[in-house]
Backbone as a ProteinNet text record, in pm:
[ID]
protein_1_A
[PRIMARY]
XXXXXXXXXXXXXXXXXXXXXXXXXXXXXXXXXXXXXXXXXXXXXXXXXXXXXXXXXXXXXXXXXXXXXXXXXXXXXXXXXXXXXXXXXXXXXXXXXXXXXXXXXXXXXXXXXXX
[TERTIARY]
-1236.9	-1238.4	-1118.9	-1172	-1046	-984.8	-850	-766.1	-636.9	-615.9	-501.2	-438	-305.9	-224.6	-74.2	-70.3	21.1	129.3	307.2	392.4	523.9	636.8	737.7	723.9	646.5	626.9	746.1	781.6	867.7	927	1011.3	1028.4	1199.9	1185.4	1301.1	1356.6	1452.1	1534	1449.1	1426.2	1411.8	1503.6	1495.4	1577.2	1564.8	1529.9	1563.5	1459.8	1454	1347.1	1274.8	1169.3	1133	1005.3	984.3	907.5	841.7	687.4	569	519.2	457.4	387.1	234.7	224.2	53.9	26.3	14.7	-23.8	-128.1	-198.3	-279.6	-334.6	-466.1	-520.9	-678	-672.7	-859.7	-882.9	-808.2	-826.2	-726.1	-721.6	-602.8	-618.3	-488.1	-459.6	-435.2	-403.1	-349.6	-424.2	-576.4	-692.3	-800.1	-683.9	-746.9	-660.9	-754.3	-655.6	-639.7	-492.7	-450.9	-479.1	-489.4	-463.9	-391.7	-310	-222.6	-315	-343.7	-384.8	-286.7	-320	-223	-326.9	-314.6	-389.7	-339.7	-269.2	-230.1	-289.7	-232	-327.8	-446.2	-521.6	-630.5	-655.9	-662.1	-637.9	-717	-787.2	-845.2	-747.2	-819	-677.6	-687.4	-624.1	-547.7	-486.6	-587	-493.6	-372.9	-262.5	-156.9	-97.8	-143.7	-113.7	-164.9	-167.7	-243.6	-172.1	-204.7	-139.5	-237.9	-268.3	-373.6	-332.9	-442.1	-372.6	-291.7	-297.8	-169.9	-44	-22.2	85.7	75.8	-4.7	-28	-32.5	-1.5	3.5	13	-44.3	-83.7	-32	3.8	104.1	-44.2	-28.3	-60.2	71.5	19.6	152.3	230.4	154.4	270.2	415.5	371.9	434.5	545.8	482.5	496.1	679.8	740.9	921.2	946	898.9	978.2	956.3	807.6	737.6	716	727.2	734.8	642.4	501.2	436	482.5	424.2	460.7	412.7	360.3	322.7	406.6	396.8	437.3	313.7	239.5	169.3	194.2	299.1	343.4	292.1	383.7	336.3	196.7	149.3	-11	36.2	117.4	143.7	180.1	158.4	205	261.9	326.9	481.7	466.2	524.5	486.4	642.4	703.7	862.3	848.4	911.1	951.6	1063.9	1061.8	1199.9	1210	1352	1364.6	1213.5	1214.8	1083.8	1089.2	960.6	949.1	853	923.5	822.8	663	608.5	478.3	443.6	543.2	479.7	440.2	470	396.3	278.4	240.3	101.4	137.7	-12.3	-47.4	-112.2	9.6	-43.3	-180	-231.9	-319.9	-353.8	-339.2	-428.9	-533.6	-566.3	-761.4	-713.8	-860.5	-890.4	-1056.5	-1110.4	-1259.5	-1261.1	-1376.6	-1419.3	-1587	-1620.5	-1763.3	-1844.2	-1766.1	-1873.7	-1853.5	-1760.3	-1705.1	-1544	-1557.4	-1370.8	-1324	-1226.8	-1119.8	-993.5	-984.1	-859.3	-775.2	-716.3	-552.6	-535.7	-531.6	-560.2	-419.7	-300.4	-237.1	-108.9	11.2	133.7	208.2	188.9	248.6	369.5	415.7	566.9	575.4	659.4	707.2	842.8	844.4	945.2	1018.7	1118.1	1178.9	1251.5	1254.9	1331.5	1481.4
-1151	-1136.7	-1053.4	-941.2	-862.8	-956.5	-925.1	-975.7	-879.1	-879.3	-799.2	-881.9	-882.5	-941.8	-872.9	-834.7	-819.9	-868.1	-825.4	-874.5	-808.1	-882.1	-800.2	-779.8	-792.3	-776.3	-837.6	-824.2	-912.5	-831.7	-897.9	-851.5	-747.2	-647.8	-520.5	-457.4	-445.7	-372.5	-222.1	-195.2	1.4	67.4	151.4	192.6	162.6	11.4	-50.2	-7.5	-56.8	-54.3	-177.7	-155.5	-242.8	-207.5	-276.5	-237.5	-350.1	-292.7	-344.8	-371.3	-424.2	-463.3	-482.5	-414.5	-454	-472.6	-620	-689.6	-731.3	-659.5	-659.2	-710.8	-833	-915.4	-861.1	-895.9	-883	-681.4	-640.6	-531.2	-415.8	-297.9	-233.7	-144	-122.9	-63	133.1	72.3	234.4	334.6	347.3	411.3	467.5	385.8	424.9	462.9	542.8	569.6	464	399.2	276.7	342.4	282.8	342.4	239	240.8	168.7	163	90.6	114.1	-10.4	25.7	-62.8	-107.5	-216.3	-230.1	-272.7	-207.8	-307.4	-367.6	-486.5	-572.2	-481.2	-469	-413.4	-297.5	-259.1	-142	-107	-21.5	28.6	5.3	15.3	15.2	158.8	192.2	347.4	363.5	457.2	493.3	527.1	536.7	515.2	605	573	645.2	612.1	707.9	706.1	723	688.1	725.3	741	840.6	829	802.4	826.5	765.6	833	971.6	1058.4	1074.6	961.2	976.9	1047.9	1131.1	1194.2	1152.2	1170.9	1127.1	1186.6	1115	1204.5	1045.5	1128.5	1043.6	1104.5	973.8	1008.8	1073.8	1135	1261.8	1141.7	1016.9	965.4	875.3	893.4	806.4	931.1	1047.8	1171.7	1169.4	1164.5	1151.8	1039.5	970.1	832.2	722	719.6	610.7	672	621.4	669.3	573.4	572.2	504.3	566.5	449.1	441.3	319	364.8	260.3	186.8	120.6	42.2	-3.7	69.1	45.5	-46	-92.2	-231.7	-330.6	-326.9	-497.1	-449.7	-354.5	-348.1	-394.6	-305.9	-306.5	-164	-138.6	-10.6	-104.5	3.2	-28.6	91.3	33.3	92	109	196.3	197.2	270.3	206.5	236.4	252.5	376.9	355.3	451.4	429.7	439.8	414.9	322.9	237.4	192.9	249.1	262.6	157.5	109.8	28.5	0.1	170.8	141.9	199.8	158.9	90.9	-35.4	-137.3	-244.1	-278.4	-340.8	-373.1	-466.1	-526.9	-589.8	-448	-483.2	-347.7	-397.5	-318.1	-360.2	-288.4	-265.6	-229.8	-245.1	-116.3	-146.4	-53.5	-35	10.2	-4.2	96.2	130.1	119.9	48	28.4	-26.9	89.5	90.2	122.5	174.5	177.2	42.2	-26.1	-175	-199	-126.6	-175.1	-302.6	-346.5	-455.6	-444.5	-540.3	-528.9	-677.5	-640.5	-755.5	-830.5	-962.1	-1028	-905.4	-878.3	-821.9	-876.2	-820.5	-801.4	-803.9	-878.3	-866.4	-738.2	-636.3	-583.8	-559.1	-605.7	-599.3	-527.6	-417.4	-317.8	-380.4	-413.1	-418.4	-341.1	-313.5	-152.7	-236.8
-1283.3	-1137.4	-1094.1	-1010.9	-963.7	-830.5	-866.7	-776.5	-787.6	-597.8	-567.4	-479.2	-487.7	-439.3	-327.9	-255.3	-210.2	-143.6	-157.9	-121.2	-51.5	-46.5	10.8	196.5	230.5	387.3	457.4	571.1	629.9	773.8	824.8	946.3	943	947.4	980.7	1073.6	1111	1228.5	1285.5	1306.3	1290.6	1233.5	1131.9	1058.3	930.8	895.4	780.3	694.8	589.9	442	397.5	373.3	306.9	131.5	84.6	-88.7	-84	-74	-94.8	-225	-236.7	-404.2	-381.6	-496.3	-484.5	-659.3	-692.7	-803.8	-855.4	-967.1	-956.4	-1045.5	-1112.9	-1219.7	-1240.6	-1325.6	-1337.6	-1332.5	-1403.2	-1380.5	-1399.1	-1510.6	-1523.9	-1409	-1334.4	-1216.8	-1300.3	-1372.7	-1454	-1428.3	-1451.6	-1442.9	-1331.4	-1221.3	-1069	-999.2	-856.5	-762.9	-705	-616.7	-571.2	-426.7	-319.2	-182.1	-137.7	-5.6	69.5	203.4	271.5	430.2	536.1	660.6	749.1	864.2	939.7	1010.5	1175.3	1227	1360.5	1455.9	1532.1	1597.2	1695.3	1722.5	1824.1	1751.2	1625.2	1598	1477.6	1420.8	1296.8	1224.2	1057	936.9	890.5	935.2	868.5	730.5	665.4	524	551.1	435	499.7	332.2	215	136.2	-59.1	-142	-219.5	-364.4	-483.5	-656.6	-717.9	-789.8	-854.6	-1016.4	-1097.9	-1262.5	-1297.2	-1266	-1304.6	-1229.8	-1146.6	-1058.1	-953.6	-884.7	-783.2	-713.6	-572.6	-479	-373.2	-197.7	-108.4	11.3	160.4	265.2	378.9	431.1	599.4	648.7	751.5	800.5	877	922.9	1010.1	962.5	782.6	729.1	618.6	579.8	525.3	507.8	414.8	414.3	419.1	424.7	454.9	386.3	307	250.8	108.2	-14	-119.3	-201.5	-239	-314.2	-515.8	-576	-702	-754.2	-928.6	-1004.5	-1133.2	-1127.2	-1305.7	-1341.6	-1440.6	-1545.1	-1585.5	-1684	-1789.5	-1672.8	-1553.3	-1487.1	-1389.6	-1410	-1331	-1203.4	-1155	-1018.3	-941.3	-812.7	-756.7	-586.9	-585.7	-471.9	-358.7	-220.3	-158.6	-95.5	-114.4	-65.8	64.2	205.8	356.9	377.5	412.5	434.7	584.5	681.3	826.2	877.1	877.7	928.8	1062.5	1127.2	1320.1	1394.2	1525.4	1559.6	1536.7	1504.7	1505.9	1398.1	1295.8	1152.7	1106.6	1233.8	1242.8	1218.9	1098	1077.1	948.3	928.3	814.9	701.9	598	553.2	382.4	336.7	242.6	76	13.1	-148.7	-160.7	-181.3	-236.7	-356.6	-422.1	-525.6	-558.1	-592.4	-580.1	-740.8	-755.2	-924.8	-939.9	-957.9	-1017.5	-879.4	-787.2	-624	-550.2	-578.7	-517.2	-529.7	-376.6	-306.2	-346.9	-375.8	-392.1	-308.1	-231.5	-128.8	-167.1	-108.7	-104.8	-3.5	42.1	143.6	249.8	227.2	317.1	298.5	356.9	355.4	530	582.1	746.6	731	798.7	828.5	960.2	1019	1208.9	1176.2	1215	1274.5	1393.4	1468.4	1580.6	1605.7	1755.6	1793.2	1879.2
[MASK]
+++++++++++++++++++++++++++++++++++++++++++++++++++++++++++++++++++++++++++++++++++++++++++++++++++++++++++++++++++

């Protein structure tokens, strides 16, 4: 059974940083693209950013400089590093991963920015 797990969320100044985790069981993460999305209250969930198996990687422009995704293979996990982080990066943010034509998501990660 795939399972994703995400962590690290929490509440930050504006300005500050925070490193997401997305942990992942039932499934080598190595071999897929990971995506990041965010969801704020009243609001669609917006991709937000992407790794693929070869390390590649691609930013929503609103996040573009500032947010640095990355994987560890060994612990089958990929990280989602924020950094000068803005009020309305506020959201519950999320991990999916598409395998076989069937998304897998991560229950979510709360992060509240305060200005």
């Amino acid at each position: 059974q795939v399972q994703l797990v995400e962590s690290g969320g929490g509440l930050v100044q504006a300005g500050g940083s925070l490193r997401l985790s997305c942990a992942a069981s039932g499934i080598g993460l190595y071999i897929y693209t990971i995506n990041w999305y965010r969801q704020a209250p009243g609001k669609q969930r917006d991709w937000v950013a992407l790794i693929t198996s070869t390390r590649g990687t691609n930013y929503a422009d609103s996040v573009k400089g500032r947010f640095t995704i990355s994987r560890d293979n060994a612990k089958n996990t990929v990280y989602l590093q924020m950094n000068n982080l803005k009020p309305e990066d506020t959201a519950a943010y999320y991990c999916a991963v598409t395998r076989e034509g069937r998304d897998y998501w991560g229950q979510g990660t709360q992060v509240t920015v305060s200005s």
